[in-house]
Amino acid sequence: HTHVHATPTFSCCTRRPSSFLVQASSSEDRPGRREMLAVGLVFPSVSLLSQSSVSFAAETTKGFLSVLDKKDGYKFVYPFGWQEVVIEGQDKVFKDVIEPLESASVTVIPTSKEDIRDFGSPQELGETLIKKVLAPPSQKTKLIEATEREVDGKAYYTIEFVAKAPNYTRHALSTITIGNGKFYTLTTGANERRWEKMKDKLHTVVESFTIFNA
């Protein structure tokens, strides 16, 4: 159970993470109402202007904000300061604006399977996912570790891998599970050069990912 720590906040210095479209506009243009409406038109299900959003952010572990998606039935935490962005095909994405490889993204797809173990071992599923789904085909991938954990009787696989592009290497962690007739994947990572600095935070993100009956 997550304990909510009340931390003093100073209204002058806190601001709500803004949501914006990744390729919204030129860099000097701050996302305004026009882009917000554009997002609403392109992704009708994403209502950035309504206050009754299914997810909300609340400070939980110090330095992290929590996300609760009641519609799809999952929750997780992400580092304070990351911004929510909209990327087609992803259910939710939060990323660092300065270090774009530092992000957390969730995908939810329907499945008839009921248990992640039906897809084989963490190692087998991990190898398949990093080659076919979690990294572009042009990148060279390597599975580092694959483990299984259980939360409330549900099996979750966690895989650690690297994906090499010509000009950078991303070191990533994914957690995968099945429930509610859905196949859930949360992937987070960082540039290899920042892995040592970021790995504890990224482990906190993947370990926080849990699903519930939606």
PDB file of N, CA, C and O in Angstrom, residues 44-106:
ATOM      1  N   PRO A  44      -9.961  11.843 -30.472  1.00  0.00           N
ATOM      2  CA  PRO A  44     -11.205  12.249 -29.819  1.00  0.00           C
ATOM      3  C   PRO A  44     -11.330  11.728 -28.391  1.00  0.00           C
ATOM      4  O   PRO A  44     -11.952  12.340 -27.549  1.00  0.00           O
ATOM      5  N   SER A  45     -10.683  10.567 -28.118  1.00  0.00           N
ATOM      6  CA  SER A  45     -10.823  10.001 -26.779  1.00  0.00           C
ATOM      7  C   SER A  45     -10.001  10.783 -25.745  1.00  0.00           C
ATOM      8  O   SER A  45     -10.171  10.636 -24.561  1.00  0.00           O
ATOM      9  N   VAL A  46      -9.064  11.607 -26.225  1.00  0.00           N
ATOM     10  CA  VAL A  46      -8.226  12.360 -25.296  1.00  0.00           C
ATOM     11  C   VAL A  46      -8.850  13.722 -25.053  1.00  0.00           C
ATOM     12  O   VAL A  46      -8.849  14.575 -25.923  1.00  0.00           O
ATOM     13  N   SER A  47      -9.393  13.889 -23.885  1.00  0.00           N
ATOM     14  CA  SER A  47     -10.043  15.167 -23.606  1.00  0.00           C
ATOM     15  C   SER A  47      -9.162  15.959 -22.659  1.00  0.00           C
ATOM     16  O   SER A  47      -9.197  15.770 -21.458  1.00  0.00           O
ATOM     17  N   LEU A  48      -8.317  16.800 -23.234  1.00  0.00           N
ATOM     18  CA  LEU A  48      -7.377  17.547 -22.402  1.00  0.00           C
ATOM     19  C   LEU A  48      -8.033  18.744 -21.733  1.00  0.00           C
ATOM     20  O   LEU A  48      -7.494  19.310 -20.802  1.00  0.00           O
ATOM     21  N   LEU A  49      -9.183  19.158 -22.262  1.00  0.00           N
ATOM     22  CA  LEU A  49      -9.802  20.358 -21.715  1.00  0.00           C
ATOM     23  C   LEU A  49     -10.806  20.040 -20.612  1.00  0.00           C
ATOM     24  O   LEU A  49     -11.249  20.925 -19.902  1.00  0.00           O
ATOM     25  N   SER A  50     -11.161  18.752 -20.483  1.00  0.00           N
ATOM     26  CA  SER A  50     -12.161  18.439 -19.458  1.00  0.00           C
ATOM     27  C   SER A  50     -11.473  18.201 -18.119  1.00  0.00           C
ATOM     28  O   SER A  50     -10.340  17.744 -18.068  1.00  0.00           O
ATOM     29  N   GLN A  51     -12.154  18.521 -17.063  1.00  0.00           N
ATOM     30  CA  GLN A  51     -11.588  18.343 -15.727  1.00  0.00           C
ATOM     31  C   GLN A  51     -11.832  16.929 -15.209  1.00  0.00           C
ATOM     32  O   GLN A  51     -11.240  16.513 -14.245  1.00  0.00           O
ATOM     33  N   SER A  52     -12.751  16.196 -15.859  1.00  0.00           N
ATOM     34  CA  SER A  52     -13.109  14.877 -15.331  1.00  0.00           C
ATOM     35  C   SER A  52     -12.290  13.775 -15.997  1.00  0.00           C
ATOM     36  O   SER A  52     -12.825  12.784 -16.451  1.00  0.00           O
ATOM     37  N   SER A  53     -10.997  13.977 -16.082  1.00  0.00           N
ATOM     38  CA  SER A  53     -10.125  12.988 -16.705  1.00  0.00           C
ATOM     39  C   SER A  53     -10.077  11.730 -15.853  1.00  0.00           C
ATOM     40  O   SER A  53     -10.188  11.791 -14.645  1.00  0.00           O
ATOM     41  N   VAL A  54      -9.895  10.573 -16.512  1.00  0.00           N
ATOM     42  CA  VAL A  54      -9.899   9.326 -15.748  1.00  0.00           C
ATOM     43  C   VAL A  54      -8.621   9.157 -14.927  1.00  0.00           C
ATOM     44  O   VAL A  54      -8.583   8.371 -14.014  1.00  0.00           O
ATOM     45  N   SER A  55      -7.572   9.859 -15.294  1.00  0.00           N
ATOM     46  CA  SER A  55      -6.356   9.711 -14.500  1.00  0.00           C
ATOM     47  C   SER A  55      -6.062  11.022 -13.790  1.00  0.00           C
ATOM     48  O   SER A  55      -6.442  12.081 -14.239  1.00  0.00           O
ATOM     49  N   PHE A  56      -5.411  10.903 -12.664  1.00  0.00           N
ATOM     50  CA  PHE A  56      -5.065  12.125 -11.950  1.00  0.00           C
ATOM     51  C   PHE A  56      -3.665  11.929 -11.394  1.00  0.00           C
ATOM     52  O   PHE A  56      -3.203  10.798 -11.254  1.00  0.00           O
ATOM     53  N   ALA A  57      -2.988  13.007 -11.118  1.00  0.00           N
ATOM     54  CA  ALA A  57      -1.642  12.900 -10.561  1.00  0.00           C
ATOM     55  C   ALA A  57      -1.676  13.339  -9.105  1.00  0.00           C
ATOM     56  O   ALA A  57      -2.289  14.329  -8.764  1.00  0.00           O
ATOM     57  N   ALA A  58      -1.048  12.562  -8.263  1.00  0.00           N
ATOM     58  CA  ALA A  58      -0.975  12.919  -6.843  1.00  0.00           C
ATOM     59  C   ALA A  58       0.410  12.523  -6.369  1.00  0.00           C
ATOM     60  O   ALA A  58       0.944  11.510  -6.813  1.00  0.00           O
ATOM     61  N   GLU A  59       0.993  13.318  -5.503  1.00  0.00           N
ATOM     62  CA  GLU A  59       2.334  12.973  -5.047  1.00  0.00           C
ATOM     63  C   GLU A  59       2.244  11.785  -4.105  1.00  0.00           C
ATOM     64  O   GLU A  59       1.417  11.738  -3.212  1.00  0.00           O
ATOM     65  N   THR A  60       3.052  10.768  -4.359  1.00  0.00           N
ATOM     66  CA  THR A  60       3.054   9.576  -3.515  1.00  0.00           C
ATOM     67  C   THR A  60       4.432   9.471  -2.901  1.00  0.00           C
ATOM     68  O   THR A  60       4.765  10.232  -2.012  1.00  0.00           O
ATOM     69  N   THR A  61       5.258   8.537  -3.399  1.00  0.00           N
ATOM     70  CA  THR A  61       6.645   8.456  -2.963  1.00  0.00           C
ATOM     71  C   THR A  61       7.276   9.806  -3.265  1.00  0.00           C
ATOM     72  O   THR A  61       6.965  10.388  -4.298  1.00  0.00           O
ATOM     73  N   LYS A  62       8.166  10.263  -2.407  1.00  0.00           N
ATOM     74  CA  LYS A  62       8.757  11.583  -2.629  1.00  0.00           C
ATOM     75  C   LYS A  62       9.446  11.628  -3.989  1.00  0.00           C
ATOM     76  O   LYS A  62      10.203  10.753  -4.342  1.00  0.00           O
ATOM     77  N   GLY A  63       9.126  12.665  -4.755  1.00  0.00           N
ATOM     78  CA  GLY A  63       9.749  12.800  -6.071  1.00  0.00           C
ATOM     79  C   GLY A  63       9.015  12.097  -7.194  1.00  0.00           C
ATOM     80  O   GLY A  63       9.468  12.101  -8.322  1.00  0.00           O
ATOM     81  N   PHE A  64       7.868  11.473  -6.873  1.00  0.00           N
ATOM     82  CA  PHE A  64       7.093  10.769  -7.899  1.00  0.00           C
ATOM     83  C   PHE A  64       5.641  11.219  -7.875  1.00  0.00           C
ATOM     84  O   PHE A  64       5.124  11.632  -6.842  1.00  0.00           O
ATOM     85  N   LEU A  65       4.990  11.142  -9.017  1.00  0.00           N
ATOM     86  CA  LEU A  65       3.548  11.401  -9.113  1.00  0.00           C
ATOM     87  C   LEU A  65       2.893  10.091  -9.520  1.00  0.00           C
ATOM     88  O   LEU A  65       3.491   9.285 -10.225  1.00  0.00           O
ATOM     89  N   SER A  66       1.656   9.886  -9.064  1.00  0.00           N
ATOM     90  CA  SER A  66       0.993   8.638  -9.415  1.00  0.00           C
ATOM     91  C   SER A  66      -0.092   8.856 -10.438  1.00  0.00           C
ATOM     92  O   SER A  66      -0.717   9.913 -10.497  1.00  0.00           O
ATOM     93  N   VAL A  67      -0.295   7.842 -11.262  1.00  0.00           N
ATOM     94  CA  VAL A  67      -1.320   7.863 -12.298  1.00  0.00           C
ATOM     95  C   VAL A  67      -2.274   6.713 -12.009  1.00  0.00           C
ATOM     96  O   VAL A  67      -1.833   5.597 -11.728  1.00  0.00           O
ATOM     97  N   LEU A  68      -3.567   7.006 -12.076  1.00  0.00           N
ATOM     98  CA  LEU A  68      -4.575   5.975 -11.869  1.00  0.00           C
ATOM     99  C   LEU A  68      -5.515   6.025 -13.069  1.00  0.00           C
ATOM    100  O   LEU A  68      -6.143   7.049 -13.310  1.00  0.00           O
ATOM    101  N   ASP A  69      -5.563   4.945 -13.830  1.00  0.00           N
ATOM    102  CA  ASP A  69      -6.458   4.909 -14.991  1.00  0.00           C
ATOM    103  C   ASP A  69      -7.603   3.946 -14.665  1.00  0.00           C
ATOM    104  O   ASP A  69      -7.427   2.728 -14.695  1.00  0.00           O
ATOM    105  N   LYS A  70      -8.756   4.516 -14.316  1.00  0.00           N
ATOM    106  CA  LYS A  70      -9.897   3.684 -13.900  1.00  0.00           C
ATOM    107  C   LYS A  70     -10.536   2.963 -15.075  1.00  0.00           C
ATOM    108  O   LYS A  70     -11.120   1.906 -14.917  1.00  0.00           O
ATOM    109  N   LYS A  71     -10.415   3.560 -16.271  1.00  0.00           N
ATOM    110  CA  LYS A  71     -11.053   2.965 -17.452  1.00  0.00           C
ATOM    111  C   LYS A  71     -10.356   1.654 -17.836  1.00  0.00           C
ATOM    112  O   LYS A  71     -11.010   0.646 -18.062  1.00  0.00           O
ATOM    113  N   ASP A  72      -9.018   1.687 -17.899  1.00  0.00           N
ATOM    114  CA  ASP A  72      -8.282   0.491 -18.303  1.00  0.00           C
ATOM    115  C   ASP A  72      -7.785  -0.334 -17.117  1.00  0.00           C
ATOM    116  O   ASP A  72      -7.270  -1.435 -17.309  1.00  0.00           O
ATOM    117  N   GLY A  73      -7.912   0.217 -15.896  1.00  0.00           N
ATOM    118  CA  GLY A  73      -7.574  -0.561 -14.714  1.00  0.00           C
ATOM    119  C   GLY A  73      -6.101  -0.754 -14.428  1.00  0.00           C
ATOM    120  O   GLY A  73      -5.636  -1.867 -14.215  1.00  0.00           O
ATOM    121  N   TYR A  74      -5.328   0.356 -14.430  1.00  0.00           N
ATOM    122  CA  TYR A  74      -3.919   0.231 -14.039  1.00  0.00           C
ATOM    123  C   TYR A  74      -3.457   1.489 -13.315  1.00  0.00           C
ATOM    124  O   TYR A  74      -4.068   2.541 -13.410  1.00  0.00           O
ATOM    125  N   LYS A  75      -2.349   1.337 -12.580  1.00  0.00           N
ATOM    126  CA  LYS A  75      -1.754   2.498 -11.907  1.00  0.00           C
ATOM    127  C   LYS A  75      -0.244   2.335 -11.857  1.00  0.00           C
ATOM    128  O   LYS A  75       0.278   1.218 -11.905  1.00  0.00           O
ATOM    129  N   PHE A  76       0.448   3.463 -11.784  1.00  0.00           N
ATOM    130  CA  PHE A  76       1.903   3.452 -11.664  1.00  0.00           C
ATOM    131  C   PHE A  76       2.358   4.839 -11.230  1.00  0.00           C
ATOM    132  O   PHE A  76       1.549   5.761 -11.146  1.00  0.00           O
ATOM    133  N   VAL A  77       3.646   4.975 -10.928  1.00  0.00           N
ATOM    134  CA  VAL A  77       4.191   6.289 -10.583  1.00  0.00           C
ATOM    135  C   VAL A  77       5.267   6.653 -11.606  1.00  0.00           C
ATOM    136  O   VAL A  77       5.843   5.782 -12.244  1.00  0.00           O
ATOM    137  N   TYR A  78       5.496   7.966 -11.751  1.00  0.00           N
ATOM    138  CA  TYR A  78       6.548   8.438 -12.653  1.00  0.00           C
ATOM    139  C   TYR A  78       7.259   9.610 -11.979  1.00  0.00           C
ATOM    140  O   TYR A  78       6.698  10.271 -11.115  1.00  0.00           O
ATOM    141  N   PRO A  79       8.522   9.881 -12.354  1.00  0.00           N
ATOM    142  CA  PRO A  79       9.286  10.939 -11.688  1.00  0.00           C
ATOM    143  C   PRO A  79       8.665  12.323 -11.873  1.00  0.00           C
ATOM    144  O   PRO A  79       8.182  12.665 -12.952  1.00  0.00           O
ATOM    145  N   PHE A  80       8.682  13.081 -10.820  1.00  0.00           N
ATOM    146  CA  PHE A  80       8.174  14.452 -10.826  1.00  0.00           C
ATOM    147  C   PHE A  80       8.934  15.244 -11.884  1.00  0.00           C
ATOM    148  O   PHE A  80      10.140  15.099 -12.025  1.00  0.00           O
ATOM    149  N   GLY A  81       8.236  16.059 -12.653  1.00  0.00           N
ATOM    150  CA  GLY A  81       8.908  16.874 -13.674  1.00  0.00           C
ATOM    151  C   GLY A  81       8.735  16.332 -15.084  1.00  0.00           C
ATOM    152  O   GLY A  81       8.902  17.066 -16.048  1.00  0.00           O
ATOM    153  N   TRP A  82       8.422  15.029 -15.216  1.00  0.00           N
ATOM    154  CA  TRP A  82       8.153  14.518 -16.547  1.00  0.00           C
ATOM    155  C   TRP A  82       6.811  15.078 -17.009  1.00  0.00           C
ATOM    156  O   TRP A  82       5.922  15.323 -16.207  1.00  0.00           O
ATOM    157  N   GLN A  83       6.676  15.277 -18.323  1.00  0.00           N
ATOM    158  CA  GLN A  83       5.451  15.859 -18.879  1.00  0.00           C
ATOM    159  C   GLN A  83       4.639  14.789 -19.595  1.00  0.00           C
ATOM    160  O   GLN A  83       5.209  13.900 -20.229  1.00  0.00           O
ATOM    161  N   GLU A  84       3.322  14.925 -19.541  1.00  0.00           N
ATOM    162  CA  GLU A  84       2.489  13.994 -20.299  1.00  0.00           C
ATOM    163  C   GLU A  84       2.462  14.449 -21.753  1.00  0.00           C
ATOM    164  O   GLU A  84       2.300  15.624 -22.037  1.00  0.00           O
ATOM    165  N   VAL A  85       2.670  13.506 -22.667  1.00  0.00           N
ATOM    166  CA  VAL A  85       2.607  13.811 -24.093  1.00  0.00           C
ATOM    167  C   VAL A  85       1.668  12.809 -24.749  1.00  0.00           C
ATOM    168  O   VAL A  85       1.367  11.761 -24.176  1.00  0.00           O
ATOM    169  N   VAL A  86       1.181  13.138 -25.925  1.00  0.00           N
ATOM    170  CA  VAL A  86       0.259  12.252 -26.625  1.00  0.00           C
ATOM    171  C   VAL A  86       0.987  11.621 -27.802  1.00  0.00           C
ATOM    172  O   VAL A  86       1.528  12.320 -28.657  1.00  0.00           O
ATOM    173  N   ILE A  87       1.057  10.296 -27.820  1.00  0.00           N
ATOM    174  CA  ILE A  87       1.683   9.583 -28.925  1.00  0.00           C
ATOM    175  C   ILE A  87       0.690   8.535 -29.409  1.00  0.00           C
ATOM    176  O   ILE A  87       0.179   7.742 -28.607  1.00  0.00           O
ATOM    177  N   GLU A  88       0.419   8.547 -30.685  1.00  0.00           N
ATOM    178  CA  GLU A  88      -0.572   7.629 -31.232  1.00  0.00           C
ATOM    179  C   GLU A  88      -0.162   6.178 -30.986  1.00  0.00           C
ATOM    180  O   GLU A  88       1.004   5.826 -31.124  1.00  0.00           O
ATOM    181  N   GLY A  89      -1.124   5.365 -30.574  1.00  0.00           N
ATOM    182  CA  GLY A  89      -0.848   3.946 -30.344  1.00  0.00           C
ATOM    183  C   GLY A  89      -0.433   3.646 -28.914  1.00  0.00           C
ATOM    184  O   GLY A  89      -0.367   2.493 -28.507  1.00  0.00           O
ATOM    185  N   GLN A  90      -0.127   4.689 -28.134  1.00  0.00           N
ATOM    186  CA  GLN A  90       0.251   4.495 -26.729  1.00  0.00           C
ATOM    187  C   GLN A  90      -0.908   4.977 -25.854  1.00  0.00           C
ATOM    188  O   GLN A  90      -1.511   6.004 -26.148  1.00  0.00           O
ATOM    189  N   ASP A  91      -1.169   4.236 -24.788  1.00  0.00           N
ATOM    190  CA  ASP A  91      -2.281   4.626 -23.922  1.00  0.00           C
ATOM    191  C   ASP A  91      -1.923   5.863 -23.091  1.00  0.00           C
ATOM    192  O   ASP A  91      -2.738   6.758 -22.912  1.00  0.00           O
ATOM    193  N   LYS A  92      -0.703   5.868 -22.566  1.00  0.00           N
ATOM    194  CA  LYS A  92      -0.243   7.014 -21.779  1.00  0.00           C
ATOM    195  C   LYS A  92       1.261   7.135 -21.903  1.00  0.00           C
ATOM    196  O   LYS A  92       1.968   6.127 -21.892  1.00  0.00           O
ATOM    197  N   VAL A  93       1.756   8.355 -22.031  1.00  0.00           N
ATOM    198  CA  VAL A  93       3.198   8.571 -22.134  1.00  0.00           C
ATOM    199  C   VAL A  93       3.597   9.788 -21.304  1.00  0.00           C
ATOM    200  O   VAL A  93       2.962  10.839 -21.379  1.00  0.00           O
ATOM    201  N   PHE A  94       4.655   9.622 -20.500  1.00  0.00           N
ATOM    202  CA  PHE A  94       5.235  10.736 -19.745  1.00  0.00           C
ATOM    203  C   PHE A  94       6.708  10.755 -20.094  1.00  0.00           C
ATOM    204  O   PHE A  94       7.344   9.707 -20.158  1.00  0.00           O
ATOM    205  N   LYS A  95       7.247  11.965 -20.349  1.00  0.00           N
ATOM    206  CA  LYS A  95       8.671  11.993 -20.667  1.00  0.00           C
ATOM    207  C   LYS A  95       9.346  13.242 -20.139  1.00  0.00           C
ATOM    208  O   LYS A  95       8.715  14.249 -19.867  1.00  0.00           O
ATOM    209  N   ASP A  96      10.672  13.122 -20.032  1.00  0.00           N
ATOM    210  CA  ASP A  96      11.498  14.244 -19.610  1.00  0.00           C
ATOM    211  C   ASP A  96      11.722  15.115 -20.840  1.00  0.00           C
ATOM    212  O   ASP A  96      12.114  14.609 -21.892  1.00  0.00           O
ATOM    213  N   VAL A  97      11.470  16.420 -20.718  1.00  0.00           N
ATOM    214  CA  VAL A  97      11.590  17.278 -21.900  1.00  0.00           C
ATOM    215  C   VAL A  97      13.042  17.523 -22.309  1.00  0.00           C
ATOM    216  O   VAL A  97      13.332  17.788 -23.465  1.00  0.00           O
ATOM    217  N   ILE A  98      13.963  17.401 -21.355  1.00  0.00           N
ATOM    218  CA  ILE A  98      15.376  17.654 -21.673  1.00  0.00           C
ATOM    219  C   ILE A  98      16.060  16.376 -22.148  1.00  0.00           C
ATOM    220  O   ILE A  98      16.876  16.392 -23.056  1.00  0.00           O
ATOM    221  N   GLU A  99      15.729  15.247 -21.518  1.00  0.00           N
ATOM    222  CA  GLU A  99      16.311  13.955 -21.890  1.00  0.00           C
ATOM    223  C   GLU A  99      15.191  13.097 -22.502  1.00  0.00           C
ATOM    224  O   GLU A  99      14.538  12.324 -21.806  1.00  0.00           O
ATOM    225  N   PRO A 100      14.936  13.220 -23.813  1.00  0.00           N
ATOM    226  CA  PRO A 100      13.774  12.553 -24.414  1.00  0.00           C
ATOM    227  C   PRO A 100      13.761  11.031 -24.299  1.00  0.00           C
ATOM    228  O   PRO A 100      12.712  10.417 -24.414  1.00  0.00           O
ATOM    229  N   LEU A 101      14.939  10.409 -24.068  1.00  0.00           N
ATOM    230  CA  LEU A 101      14.945   8.947 -23.933  1.00  0.00           C
ATOM    231  C   LEU A 101      14.423   8.519 -22.568  1.00  0.00           C
ATOM    232  O   LEU A 101      14.154   7.344 -22.337  1.00  0.00           O
ATOM    233  N   GLU A 102      14.295   9.485 -21.648  1.00  0.00           N
ATOM    234  CA  GLU A 102      13.762   9.167 -20.317  1.00  0.00           C
ATOM    235  C   GLU A 102      12.249   9.337 -20.364  1.00  0.00           C
ATOM    236  O   GLU A 102      11.733  10.444 -20.437  1.00  0.00           O
ATOM    237  N   SER A 103      11.562   8.203 -20.372  1.00  0.00           N
ATOM    238  CA  SER A 103      10.110   8.251 -20.515  1.00  0.00           C
ATOM    239  C   SER A 103       9.492   6.998 -19.921  1.00  0.00           C
ATOM    240  O   SER A 103      10.188   6.034 -19.599  1.00  0.00           O
ATOM    241  N   ALA A 104       8.174   7.049 -19.786  1.00  0.00           N
ATOM    242  CA  ALA A 104       7.405   5.865 -19.376  1.00  0.00           C
ATOM    243  C   ALA A 104       6.192   5.835 -20.279  1.00  0.00           C
ATOM    244  O   ALA A 104       5.484   6.832 -20.410  1.00  0.00           O
ATOM    245  N   SER A 105       5.971   4.705 -20.962  1.00  0.00           N
ATOM    246  CA  SER A 105       4.807   4.619 -21.835  1.00  0.00           C
ATOM    247  C   SER A 105       4.052   3.325 -21.544  1.00  0.00           C
ATOM    248  O   SER A 105       4.651   2.299 -21.237  1.00  0.00           O
ATOM    249  N   VAL A 106       2.733   3.419 -21.640  1.00  0.00           N
ATOM    250  CA  VAL A 106       1.878   2.260 -21.383  1.00  0.00           C
ATOM    251  C   VAL A 106       1.111   1.930 -22.658  1.00  0.00           C
ATOM    252  O   VAL A 106       0.549   2.818 -23.299  1.00  0.00           O
TER     253      VAL A 106
END
